[in-house]
Coordinates of C-alpha atoms and ligand atoms in Angstrom, one line a residue:
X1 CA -46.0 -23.1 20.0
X2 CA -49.2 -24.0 19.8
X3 CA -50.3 -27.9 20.0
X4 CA -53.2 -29.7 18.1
X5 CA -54.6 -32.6 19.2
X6 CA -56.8 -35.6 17.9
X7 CA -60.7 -35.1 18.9
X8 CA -62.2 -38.6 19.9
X9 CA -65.3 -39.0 21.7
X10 CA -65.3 -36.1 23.5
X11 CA -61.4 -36.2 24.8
X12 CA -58.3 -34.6 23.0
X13 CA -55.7 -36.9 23.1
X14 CA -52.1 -36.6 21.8
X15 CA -50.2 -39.2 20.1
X16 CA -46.6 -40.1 19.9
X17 CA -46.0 -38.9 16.0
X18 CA -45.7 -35.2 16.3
X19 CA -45.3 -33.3 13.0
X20 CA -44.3 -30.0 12.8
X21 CA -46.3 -27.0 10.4
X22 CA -45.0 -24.4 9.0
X23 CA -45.7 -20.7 8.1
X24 CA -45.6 -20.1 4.0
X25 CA -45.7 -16.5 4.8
X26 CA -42.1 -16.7 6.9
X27 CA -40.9 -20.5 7.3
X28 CA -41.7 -20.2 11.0
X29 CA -42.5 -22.9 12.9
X30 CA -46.3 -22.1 14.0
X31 CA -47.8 -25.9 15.7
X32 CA -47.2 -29.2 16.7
X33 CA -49.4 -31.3 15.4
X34 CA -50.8 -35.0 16.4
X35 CA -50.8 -37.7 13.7
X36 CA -53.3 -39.9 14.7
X37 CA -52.1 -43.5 14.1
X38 CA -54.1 -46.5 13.6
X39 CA -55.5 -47.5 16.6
X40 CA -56.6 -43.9 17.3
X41 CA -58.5 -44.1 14.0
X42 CA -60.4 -47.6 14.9
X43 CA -61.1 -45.9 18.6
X44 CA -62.6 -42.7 16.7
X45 CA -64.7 -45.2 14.2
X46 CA -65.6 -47.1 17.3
X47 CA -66.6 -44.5 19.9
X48 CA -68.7 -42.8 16.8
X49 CA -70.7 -45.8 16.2
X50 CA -71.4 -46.2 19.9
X51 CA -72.9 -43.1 20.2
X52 CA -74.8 -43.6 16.4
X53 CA -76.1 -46.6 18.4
X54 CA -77.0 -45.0 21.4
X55 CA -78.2 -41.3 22.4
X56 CA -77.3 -39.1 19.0
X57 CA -79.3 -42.7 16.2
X58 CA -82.7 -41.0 18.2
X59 CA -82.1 -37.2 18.3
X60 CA -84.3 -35.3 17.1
X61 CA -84.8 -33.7 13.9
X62 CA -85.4 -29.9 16.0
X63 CA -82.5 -30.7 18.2
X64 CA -80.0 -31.4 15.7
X65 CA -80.9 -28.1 14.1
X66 CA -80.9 -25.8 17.2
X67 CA -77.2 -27.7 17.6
X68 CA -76.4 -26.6 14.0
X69 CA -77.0 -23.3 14.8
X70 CA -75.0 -23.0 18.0
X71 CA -72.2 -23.9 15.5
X72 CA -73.0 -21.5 13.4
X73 CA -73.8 -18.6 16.1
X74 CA -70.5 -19.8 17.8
X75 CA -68.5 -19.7 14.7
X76 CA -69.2 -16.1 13.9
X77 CA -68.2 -15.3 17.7
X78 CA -65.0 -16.8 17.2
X79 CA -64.5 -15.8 13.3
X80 CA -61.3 -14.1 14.1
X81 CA -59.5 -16.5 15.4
X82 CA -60.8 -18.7 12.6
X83 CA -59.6 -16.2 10.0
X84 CA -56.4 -16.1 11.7
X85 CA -55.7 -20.0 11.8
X86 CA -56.9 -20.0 8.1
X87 CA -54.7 -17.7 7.1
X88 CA -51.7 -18.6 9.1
X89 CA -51.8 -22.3 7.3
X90 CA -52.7 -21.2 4.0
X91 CA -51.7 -17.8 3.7
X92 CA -54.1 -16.2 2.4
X93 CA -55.1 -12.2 2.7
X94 CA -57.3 -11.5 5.8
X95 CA -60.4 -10.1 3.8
X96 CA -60.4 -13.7 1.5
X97 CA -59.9 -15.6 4.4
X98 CA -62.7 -13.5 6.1
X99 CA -65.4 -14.0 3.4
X100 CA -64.1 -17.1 1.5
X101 CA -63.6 -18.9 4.6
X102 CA -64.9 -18.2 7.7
X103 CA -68.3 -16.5 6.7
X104 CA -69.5 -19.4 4.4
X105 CA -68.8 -21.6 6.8
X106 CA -70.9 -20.3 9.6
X107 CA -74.1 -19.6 6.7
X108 CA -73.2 -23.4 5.9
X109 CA -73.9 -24.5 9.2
X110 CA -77.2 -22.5 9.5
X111 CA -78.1 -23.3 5.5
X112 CA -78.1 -26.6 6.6
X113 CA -80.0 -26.4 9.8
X114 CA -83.1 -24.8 7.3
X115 CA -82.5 -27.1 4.4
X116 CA -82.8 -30.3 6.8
X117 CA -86.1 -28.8 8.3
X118 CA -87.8 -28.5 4.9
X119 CA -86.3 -31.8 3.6
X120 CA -89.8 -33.0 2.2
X121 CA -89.9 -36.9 0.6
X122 CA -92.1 -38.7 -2.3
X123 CA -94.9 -40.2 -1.5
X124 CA -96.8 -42.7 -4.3
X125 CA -100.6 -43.9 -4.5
X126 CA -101.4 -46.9 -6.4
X127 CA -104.1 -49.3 -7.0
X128 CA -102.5 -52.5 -7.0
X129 CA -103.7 -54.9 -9.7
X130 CA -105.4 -57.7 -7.2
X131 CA -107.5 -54.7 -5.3
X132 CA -107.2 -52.2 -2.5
X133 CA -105.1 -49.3 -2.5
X134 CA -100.8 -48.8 -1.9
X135 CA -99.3 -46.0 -0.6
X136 CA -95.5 -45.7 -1.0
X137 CA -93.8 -43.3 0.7
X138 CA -90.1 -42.3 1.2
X139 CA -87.7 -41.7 4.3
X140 CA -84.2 -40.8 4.1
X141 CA -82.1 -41.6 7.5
X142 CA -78.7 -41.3 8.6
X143 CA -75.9 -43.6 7.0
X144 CA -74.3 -44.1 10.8
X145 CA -70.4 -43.2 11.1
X146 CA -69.4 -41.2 7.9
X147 CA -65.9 -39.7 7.0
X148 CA -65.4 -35.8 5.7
X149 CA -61.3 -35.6 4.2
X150 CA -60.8 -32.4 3.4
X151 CA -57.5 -30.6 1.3
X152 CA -55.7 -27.4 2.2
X153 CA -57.1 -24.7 -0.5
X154 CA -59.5 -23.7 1.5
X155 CA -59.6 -25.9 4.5
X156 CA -62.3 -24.7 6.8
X157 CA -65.1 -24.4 3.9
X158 CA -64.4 -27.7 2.3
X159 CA -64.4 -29.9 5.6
X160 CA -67.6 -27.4 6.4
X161 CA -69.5 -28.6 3.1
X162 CA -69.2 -32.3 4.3
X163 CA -69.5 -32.2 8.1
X164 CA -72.8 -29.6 8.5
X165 CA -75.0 -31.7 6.3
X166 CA -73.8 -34.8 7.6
X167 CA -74.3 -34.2 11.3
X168 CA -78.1 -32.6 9.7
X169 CA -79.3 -35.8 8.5
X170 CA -77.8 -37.0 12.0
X171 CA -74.6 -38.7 11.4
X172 CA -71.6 -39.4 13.9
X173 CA -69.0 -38.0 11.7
X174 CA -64.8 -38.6 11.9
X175 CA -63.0 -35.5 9.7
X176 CA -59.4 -35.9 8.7
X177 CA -58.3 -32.0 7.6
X178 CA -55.2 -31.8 5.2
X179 CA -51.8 -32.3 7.6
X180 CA -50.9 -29.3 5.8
X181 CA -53.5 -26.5 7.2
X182 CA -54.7 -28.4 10.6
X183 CA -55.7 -25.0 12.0
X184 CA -59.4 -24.4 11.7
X185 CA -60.5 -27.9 12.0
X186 CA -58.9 -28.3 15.5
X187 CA -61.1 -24.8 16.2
X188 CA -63.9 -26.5 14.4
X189 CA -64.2 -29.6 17.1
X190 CA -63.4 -27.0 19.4
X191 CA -66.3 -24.8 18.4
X192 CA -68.7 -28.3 18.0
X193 CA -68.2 -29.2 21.7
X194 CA -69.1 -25.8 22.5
X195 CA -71.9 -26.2 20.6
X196 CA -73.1 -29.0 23.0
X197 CA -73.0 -31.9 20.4
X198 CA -72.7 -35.0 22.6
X199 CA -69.4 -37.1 22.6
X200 CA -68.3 -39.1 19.6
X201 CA -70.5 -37.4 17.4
X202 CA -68.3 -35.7 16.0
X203 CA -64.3 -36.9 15.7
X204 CA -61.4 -35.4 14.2
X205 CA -57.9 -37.0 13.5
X206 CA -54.8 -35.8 12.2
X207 CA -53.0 -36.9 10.2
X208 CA -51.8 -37.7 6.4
X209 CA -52.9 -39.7 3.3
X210 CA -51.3 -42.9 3.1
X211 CA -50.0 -45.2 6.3
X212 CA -51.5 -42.7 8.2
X213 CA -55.0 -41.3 9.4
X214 CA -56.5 -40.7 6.3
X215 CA -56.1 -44.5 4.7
X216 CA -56.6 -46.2 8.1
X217 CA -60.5 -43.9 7.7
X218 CA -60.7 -45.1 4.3
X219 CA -59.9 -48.8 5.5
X220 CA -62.6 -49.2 8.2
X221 CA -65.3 -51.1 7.3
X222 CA -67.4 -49.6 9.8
X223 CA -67.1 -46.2 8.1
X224 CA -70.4 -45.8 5.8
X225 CA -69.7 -43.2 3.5
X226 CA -67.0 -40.6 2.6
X227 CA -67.4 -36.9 1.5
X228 CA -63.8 -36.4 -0.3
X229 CA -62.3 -32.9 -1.7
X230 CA -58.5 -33.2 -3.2
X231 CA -56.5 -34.2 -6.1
X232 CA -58.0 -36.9 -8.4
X233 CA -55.2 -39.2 -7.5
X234 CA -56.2 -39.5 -4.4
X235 CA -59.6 -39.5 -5.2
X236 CA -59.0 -43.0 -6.9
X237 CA -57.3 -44.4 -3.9
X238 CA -60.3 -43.6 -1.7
X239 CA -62.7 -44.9 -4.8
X240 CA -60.8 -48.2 -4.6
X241 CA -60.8 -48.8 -0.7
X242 CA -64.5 -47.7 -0.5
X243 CA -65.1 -50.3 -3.1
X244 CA -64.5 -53.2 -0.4
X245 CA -67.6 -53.2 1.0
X246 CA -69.6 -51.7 -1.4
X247 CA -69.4 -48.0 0.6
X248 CA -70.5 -45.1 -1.3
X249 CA -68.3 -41.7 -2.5
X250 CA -68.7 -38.0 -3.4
X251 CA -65.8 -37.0 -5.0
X252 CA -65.0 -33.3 -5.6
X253 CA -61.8 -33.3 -7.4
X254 CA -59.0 -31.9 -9.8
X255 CA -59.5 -29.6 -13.1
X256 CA -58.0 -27.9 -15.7
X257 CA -60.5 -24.7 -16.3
X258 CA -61.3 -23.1 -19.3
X259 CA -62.6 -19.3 -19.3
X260 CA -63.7 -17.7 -22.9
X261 CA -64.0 -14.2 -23.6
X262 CA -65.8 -13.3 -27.3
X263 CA -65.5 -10.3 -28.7
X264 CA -68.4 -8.8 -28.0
X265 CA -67.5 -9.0 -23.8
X266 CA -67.9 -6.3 -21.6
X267 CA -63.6 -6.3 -21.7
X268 CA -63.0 -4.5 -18.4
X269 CA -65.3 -7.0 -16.4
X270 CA -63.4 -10.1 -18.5
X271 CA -60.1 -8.5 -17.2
X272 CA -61.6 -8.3 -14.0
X273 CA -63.1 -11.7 -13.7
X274 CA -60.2 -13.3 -15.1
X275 CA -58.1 -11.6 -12.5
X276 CA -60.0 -13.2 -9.8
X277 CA -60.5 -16.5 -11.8
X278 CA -57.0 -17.4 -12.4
X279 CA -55.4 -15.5 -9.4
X280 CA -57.3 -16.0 -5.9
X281 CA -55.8 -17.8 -3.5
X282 CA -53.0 -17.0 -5.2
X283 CA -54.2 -19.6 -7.7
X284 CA -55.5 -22.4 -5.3
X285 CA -58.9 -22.6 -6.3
X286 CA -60.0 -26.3 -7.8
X287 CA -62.3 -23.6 -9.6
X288 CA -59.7 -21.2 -11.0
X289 CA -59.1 -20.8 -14.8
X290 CA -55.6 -21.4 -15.5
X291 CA -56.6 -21.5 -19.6
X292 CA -58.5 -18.3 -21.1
X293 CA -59.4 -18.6 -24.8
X294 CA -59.7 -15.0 -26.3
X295 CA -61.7 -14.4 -29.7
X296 CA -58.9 -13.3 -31.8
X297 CA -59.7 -9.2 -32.4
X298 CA -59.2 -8.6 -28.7
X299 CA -56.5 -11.2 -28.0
X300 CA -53.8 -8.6 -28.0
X301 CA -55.8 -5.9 -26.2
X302 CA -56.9 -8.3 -23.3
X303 CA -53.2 -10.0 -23.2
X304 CA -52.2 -6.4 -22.4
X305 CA -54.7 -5.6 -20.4
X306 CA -54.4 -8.7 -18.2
X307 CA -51.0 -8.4 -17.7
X308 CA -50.7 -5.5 -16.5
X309 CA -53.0 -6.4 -13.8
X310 CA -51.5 -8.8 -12.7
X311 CA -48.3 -7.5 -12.8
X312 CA -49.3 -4.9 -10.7
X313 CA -50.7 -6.9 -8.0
X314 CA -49.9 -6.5 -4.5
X315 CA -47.6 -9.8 -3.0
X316 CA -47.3 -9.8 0.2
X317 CA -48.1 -11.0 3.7
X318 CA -51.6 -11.5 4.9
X319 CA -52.2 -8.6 7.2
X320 CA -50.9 -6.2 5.4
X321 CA -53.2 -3.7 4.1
X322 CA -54.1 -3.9 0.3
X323 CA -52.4 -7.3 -0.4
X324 CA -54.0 -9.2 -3.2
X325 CA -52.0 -11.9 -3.0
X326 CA -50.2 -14.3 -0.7
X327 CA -47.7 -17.2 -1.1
X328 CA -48.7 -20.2 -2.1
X329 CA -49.6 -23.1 0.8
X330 CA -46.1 -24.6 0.9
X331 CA -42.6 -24.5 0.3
X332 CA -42.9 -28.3 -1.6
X333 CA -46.1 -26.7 -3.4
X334 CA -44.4 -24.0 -4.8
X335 CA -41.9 -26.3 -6.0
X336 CA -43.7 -28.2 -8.0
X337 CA -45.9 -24.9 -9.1
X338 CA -42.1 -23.4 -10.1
X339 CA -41.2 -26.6 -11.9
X340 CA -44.3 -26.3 -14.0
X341 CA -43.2 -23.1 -14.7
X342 CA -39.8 -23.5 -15.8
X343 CA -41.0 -26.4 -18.1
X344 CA -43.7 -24.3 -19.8
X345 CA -40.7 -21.7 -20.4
X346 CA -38.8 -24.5 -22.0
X347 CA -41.7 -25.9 -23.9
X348 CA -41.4 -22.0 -25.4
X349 CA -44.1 -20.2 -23.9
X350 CA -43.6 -16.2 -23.9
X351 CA -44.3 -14.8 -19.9
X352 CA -46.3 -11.7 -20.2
X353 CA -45.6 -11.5 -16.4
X354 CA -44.4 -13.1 -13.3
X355 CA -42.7 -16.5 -13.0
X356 CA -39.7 -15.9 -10.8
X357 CA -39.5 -16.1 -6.8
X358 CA -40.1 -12.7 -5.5
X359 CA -37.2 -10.5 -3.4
X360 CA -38.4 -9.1 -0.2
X361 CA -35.3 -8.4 1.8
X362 CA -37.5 -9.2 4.7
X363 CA -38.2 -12.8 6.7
X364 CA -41.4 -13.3 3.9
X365 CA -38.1 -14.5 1.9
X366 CA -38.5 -17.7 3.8
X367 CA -41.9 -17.9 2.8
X368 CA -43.1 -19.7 -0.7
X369 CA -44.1 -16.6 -2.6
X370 CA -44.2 -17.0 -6.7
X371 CA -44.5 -14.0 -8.9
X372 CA -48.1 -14.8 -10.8
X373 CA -47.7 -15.7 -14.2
X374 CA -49.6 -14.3 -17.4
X375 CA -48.1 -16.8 -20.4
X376 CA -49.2 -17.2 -24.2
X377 CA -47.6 -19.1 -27.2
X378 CA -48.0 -22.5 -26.0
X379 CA -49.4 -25.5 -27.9
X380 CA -52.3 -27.3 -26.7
X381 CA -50.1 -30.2 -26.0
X382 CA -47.7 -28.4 -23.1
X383 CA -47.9 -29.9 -20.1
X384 CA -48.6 -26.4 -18.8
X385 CA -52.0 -26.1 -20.8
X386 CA -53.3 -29.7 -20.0
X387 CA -52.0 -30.6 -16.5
X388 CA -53.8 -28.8 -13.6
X389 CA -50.5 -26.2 -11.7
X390 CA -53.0 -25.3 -8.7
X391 CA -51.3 -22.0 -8.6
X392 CA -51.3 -18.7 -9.8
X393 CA -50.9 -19.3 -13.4
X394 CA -53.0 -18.2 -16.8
X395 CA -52.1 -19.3 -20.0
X396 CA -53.7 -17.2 -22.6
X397 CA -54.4 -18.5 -26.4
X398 CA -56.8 -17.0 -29.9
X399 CA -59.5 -18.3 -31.2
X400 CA -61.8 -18.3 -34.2
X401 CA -65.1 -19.7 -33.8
X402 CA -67.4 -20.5 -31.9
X403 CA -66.9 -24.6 -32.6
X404 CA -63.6 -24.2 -32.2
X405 CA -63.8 -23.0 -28.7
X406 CA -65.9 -25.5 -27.5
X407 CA -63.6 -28.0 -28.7
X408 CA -60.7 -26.6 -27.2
X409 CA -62.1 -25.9 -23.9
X410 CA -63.8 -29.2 -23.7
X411 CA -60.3 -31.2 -25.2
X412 CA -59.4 -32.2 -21.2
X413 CA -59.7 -35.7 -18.9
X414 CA -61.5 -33.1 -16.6
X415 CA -64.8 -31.5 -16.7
X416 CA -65.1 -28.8 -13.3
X417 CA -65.7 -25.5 -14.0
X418 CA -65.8 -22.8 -16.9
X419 CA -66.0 -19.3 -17.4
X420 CA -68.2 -17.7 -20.3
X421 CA -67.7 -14.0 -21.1
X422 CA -69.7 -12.3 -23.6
X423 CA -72.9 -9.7 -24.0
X424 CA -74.6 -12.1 -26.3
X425 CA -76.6 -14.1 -24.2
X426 CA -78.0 -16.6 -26.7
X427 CA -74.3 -17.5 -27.6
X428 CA -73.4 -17.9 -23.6
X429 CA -76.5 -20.2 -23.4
X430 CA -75.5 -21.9 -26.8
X431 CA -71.5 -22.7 -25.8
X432 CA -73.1 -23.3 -21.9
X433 CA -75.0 -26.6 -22.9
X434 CA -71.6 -27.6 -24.8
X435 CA -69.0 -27.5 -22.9
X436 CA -67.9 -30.3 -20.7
X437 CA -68.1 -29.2 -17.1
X438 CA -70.0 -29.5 -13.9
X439 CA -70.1 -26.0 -13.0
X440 CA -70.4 -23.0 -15.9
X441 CA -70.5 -19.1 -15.0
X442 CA -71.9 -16.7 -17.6
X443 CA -69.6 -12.9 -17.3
X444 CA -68.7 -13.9 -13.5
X445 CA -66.8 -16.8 -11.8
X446 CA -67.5 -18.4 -8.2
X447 CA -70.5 -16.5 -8.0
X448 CA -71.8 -19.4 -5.5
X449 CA -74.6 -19.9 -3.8
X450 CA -74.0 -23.1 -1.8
X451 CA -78.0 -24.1 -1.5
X452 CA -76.9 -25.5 -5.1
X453 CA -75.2 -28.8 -6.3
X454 CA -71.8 -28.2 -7.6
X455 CA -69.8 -31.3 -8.7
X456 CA -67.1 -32.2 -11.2
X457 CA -67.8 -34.6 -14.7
X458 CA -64.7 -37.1 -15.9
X459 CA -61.6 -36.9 -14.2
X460 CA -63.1 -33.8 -11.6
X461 CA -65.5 -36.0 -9.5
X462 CA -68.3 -38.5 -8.8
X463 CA -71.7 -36.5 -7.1
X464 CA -72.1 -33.1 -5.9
X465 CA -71.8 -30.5 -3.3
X466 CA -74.1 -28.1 -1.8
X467 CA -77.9 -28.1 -1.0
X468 CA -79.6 -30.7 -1.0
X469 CA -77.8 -33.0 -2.9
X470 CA -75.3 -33.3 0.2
X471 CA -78.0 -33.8 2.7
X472 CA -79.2 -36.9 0.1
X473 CA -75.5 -37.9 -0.3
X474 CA -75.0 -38.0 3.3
X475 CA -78.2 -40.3 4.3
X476 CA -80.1 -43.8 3.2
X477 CA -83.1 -43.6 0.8
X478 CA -85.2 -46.3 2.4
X479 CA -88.9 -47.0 0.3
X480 CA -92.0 -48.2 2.5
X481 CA -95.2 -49.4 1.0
X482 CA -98.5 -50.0 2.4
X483 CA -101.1 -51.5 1.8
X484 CA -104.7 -49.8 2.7
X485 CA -107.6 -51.7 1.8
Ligands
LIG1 P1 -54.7 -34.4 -1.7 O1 -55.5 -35.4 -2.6 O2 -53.3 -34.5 -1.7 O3 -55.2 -34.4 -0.2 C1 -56.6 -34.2 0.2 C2 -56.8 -35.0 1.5 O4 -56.7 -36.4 1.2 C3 -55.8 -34.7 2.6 O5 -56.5 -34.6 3.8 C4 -54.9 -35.9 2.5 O6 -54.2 -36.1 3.7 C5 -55.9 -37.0 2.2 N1 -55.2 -38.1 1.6 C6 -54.1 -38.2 0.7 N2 -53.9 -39.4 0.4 C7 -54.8 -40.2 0.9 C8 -55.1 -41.6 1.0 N3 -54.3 -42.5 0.3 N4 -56.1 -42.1 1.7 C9 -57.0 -41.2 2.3 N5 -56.7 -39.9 2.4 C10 -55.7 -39.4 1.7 O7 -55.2 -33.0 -2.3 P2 -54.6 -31.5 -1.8 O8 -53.3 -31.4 -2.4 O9 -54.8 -31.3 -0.4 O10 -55.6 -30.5 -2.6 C11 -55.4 -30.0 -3.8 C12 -56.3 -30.8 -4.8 O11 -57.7 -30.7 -4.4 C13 -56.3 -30.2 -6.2 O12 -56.2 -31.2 -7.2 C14 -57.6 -29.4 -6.3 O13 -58.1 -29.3 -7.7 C15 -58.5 -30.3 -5.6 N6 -59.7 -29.6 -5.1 C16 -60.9 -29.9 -5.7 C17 -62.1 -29.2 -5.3 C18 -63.4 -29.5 -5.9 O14 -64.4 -29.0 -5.4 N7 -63.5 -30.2 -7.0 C19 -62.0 -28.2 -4.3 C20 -60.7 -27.9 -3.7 C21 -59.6 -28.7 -4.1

């Protein structure tokens, strides 16, 4: 079985609190992992701001790129073994985990090697009032040691999106990766040695949340700054212990989608989209629609529609060929995805499709498959339409008007993402600059291009990922003024 170990200045080292993973696809046993306990944190902390302080605080701005894209070169040399440790832990279909995953992640590292070069600052002229002439100019530099504590949705991508553009702006950089997909982040130091980024620069501990790696990261003072994707419970917690010391967040967290389709939508790309929206990642995307709002004369036609597709979806093990969809990460996820389900059928909600745990009469019977679920007929009050399931579910209600959509779509604690389907473009523009959310698609969804911000308003974040924005997240904006006479 395969062994993951802690990554700290330069050495792997093993602990003694071994934790086991687990296949979703099969219940296997696939790796032992390493929890990192305290003292291994502090040491990773330590060693990090050694080298900040040393060597890595002078690099310079060409040789941190060239390293960046080594990463990036090495990454697509090794993409198949990436894929395969990415879709081992989560499950996921080889061609998702292929594109989703592994590919971004490599363009992320070389994005950010380009958008670090052309960083450009402000500079000011001004004629002070006693005489002569100021200049004020702008320099951003690195924060020192940062942390980067990534979830399991898509584990590889989300850890990328904080480690590249911190290491850009020439951080020393500790990642704790979800204890429940440790995979690709081992391969990631892995692939960051290779690169030829000197010791401590880059640390990795495993772990979990609380009493373990990820709050003893969160406790160090000496840690600057923290790039955090998960649930927004968590996302508190980490809020609260990076308030003692005044150290700063980005916070990319839960949500609770809406998608609307009017009536005038191109129906068979709604069906489409929506299919992807709600269902990727079997579900799993912080970005998926779990609520659609459907103008009223095509609710019953895109119900159909919609259900059908989904009922005909392909569930099944990554590798196999045509498989649309896998299991869900774990076996205490898709408890609490079928709990949600059995409450929303209690609450009264009519299942279109899906809901029940599949039969395979094979070993994917172990695994934590759920049959995706199309639902209607709930009230806006269910549990199922407010709270966020994170799995593949799509509850599908009418509406009337325009106002009323807007309303119901923006009638959430959250405020991530939303999907806007119609031909009419001045509508999509109109209900765009109303509706509550950080991140709006007009007749597509996840249509991403990661050189822009994407962030979460309300309960789905503090900040934004992507671009720029992460490279100012991830750095000190320091203002020098002189005086030229
Ligand atoms: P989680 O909050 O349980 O865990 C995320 C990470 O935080 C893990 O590495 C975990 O070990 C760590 N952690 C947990 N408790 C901690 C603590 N007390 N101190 C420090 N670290 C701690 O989230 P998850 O279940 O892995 O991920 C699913 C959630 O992530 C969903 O709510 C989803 O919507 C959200 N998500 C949001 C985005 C976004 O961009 N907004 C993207 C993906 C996922």
């Amino acid at each position: 079985m395969k062994e993951l170990l802690n990554y700290i200045n330069g050495e792997w080292l093993k602990s003694d609190k071994p934790f086991i993973k687990v296949s979703p696809v099969n219940g296997r046993e696939i790796a032992t992992v390493y929890e990192a306990d305290k003292a291994m944190v502090d040491l990773a902390v330590q060693k990090a701001k050694e080298a900040f302080e040393g060597e890595w605080g002078q690099v310079t701005l060409q040789e941190r790129c060239r390293l960046l894209r080594n990463v990036a070169d090495i990454m697509e040399r090794r993409s198949e073994e990436l894929m395969l440790a990415e879709s081992t832990d989560v499950g996921v279909p080889y061609p998702a985990a292929r594109m989703l995953n592994v590919g971004r992640s490599a363009f992320a590292f070389r994005m950010y090697a380009d958008e670090v070069a052309n960083m450009f600052e402000q500079s000011h002229q001004f004629t002070p009032p006693n005489g002569g002439h100021a200049l004020h100019y702008t320099m951003r530099r690195a924060k020192g040691v940062v942390g980067a504590i990534s979830p399991w949705n898509v584990p590889l991508l989300l850890l990328v999106f904080k480690v590249a553009p911190a290491l850009a702006m020439g951080n020393c950089v500790i990642a704790k990766p979800s204890e429940v997909t440790p995979q690709s982040a081992t391969l990631l130091a892995e692939i960051i040695e290779e690169a030829g980024f000197p010791a401590g620069v880059f640390n990795l501990v495993h772990g979990f949340g609380a009493n373990s790696a990820g709050a003893f990261l969160t406790e160090n003072p000496d840690v600057a700054a923290f790039g955090f994707t998960g649930d927004t419970s968590t996302g508190e917690i980490i809020m609260r212990s990076a308030a003692k010391g005044v150290r700063n967040v980005c916070l990319e967290l839960g949500g609770k989608n809406a998608g609307i389709v009017f009536a005038d939508a191109d129906l068979d790309k709604a069906v489409a989209g929506t299919l992807r929206s709600a269902f990727t990642n079997c579900g799993q995307i912080c970005y998926s629609t779990e609520r659609m709002y459907v103008e009223r004369p095509i609710f019953d036609e895109f119900v159909k529609r919609l259900g059908n597709a989904v009922g005909n979806m392909k569930i099944g093990s990554p590798e196999e060929d045509g498989v649309q969809m896998g299991p869900l990460v774990s076996h205490h996820h898709r408890d609490k995805v079928k709990s949600m389900i059995d409450e929303a059928l209690k609450d009264g909600a009519t299942f279109v499709t899906g809901g029940r745990i599949p039969q395979f009469n094979d070993e994917k019977d172990n695994g934590a498959f759920i049959q995706p679920v199309v639902a209607i007929g709930l009230p806006e009050s269910a549990s199922f339409v407010r709270n966020e399931v994170f799995g593949p579910v799509c509850h599908i209600a009418p509406f009337d008007t325009e106002e009323e959509v807007v309303k119901l779509a923006n009638n959430t604690k959250y405020g991530l993402a939303s999907s806007i389907w119609t031909q009419n473009f001045s509508k999509a523009h109109r209900v765009s600059s109303k509706i509550r959310a950080g991140n709006i698609w007009i007749n597509d969804w996840q249509l991403r291009d990661i050189r822009t911000p994407m962030g979460g308003l309300g309960a789905s974040g503090v900040g934004a990922q992507g671009g720029r924005e992460s490279l100012e997240f991830f750095s000190d904006l320091i203002n020098v003024t002189a005086r030229i006479d």
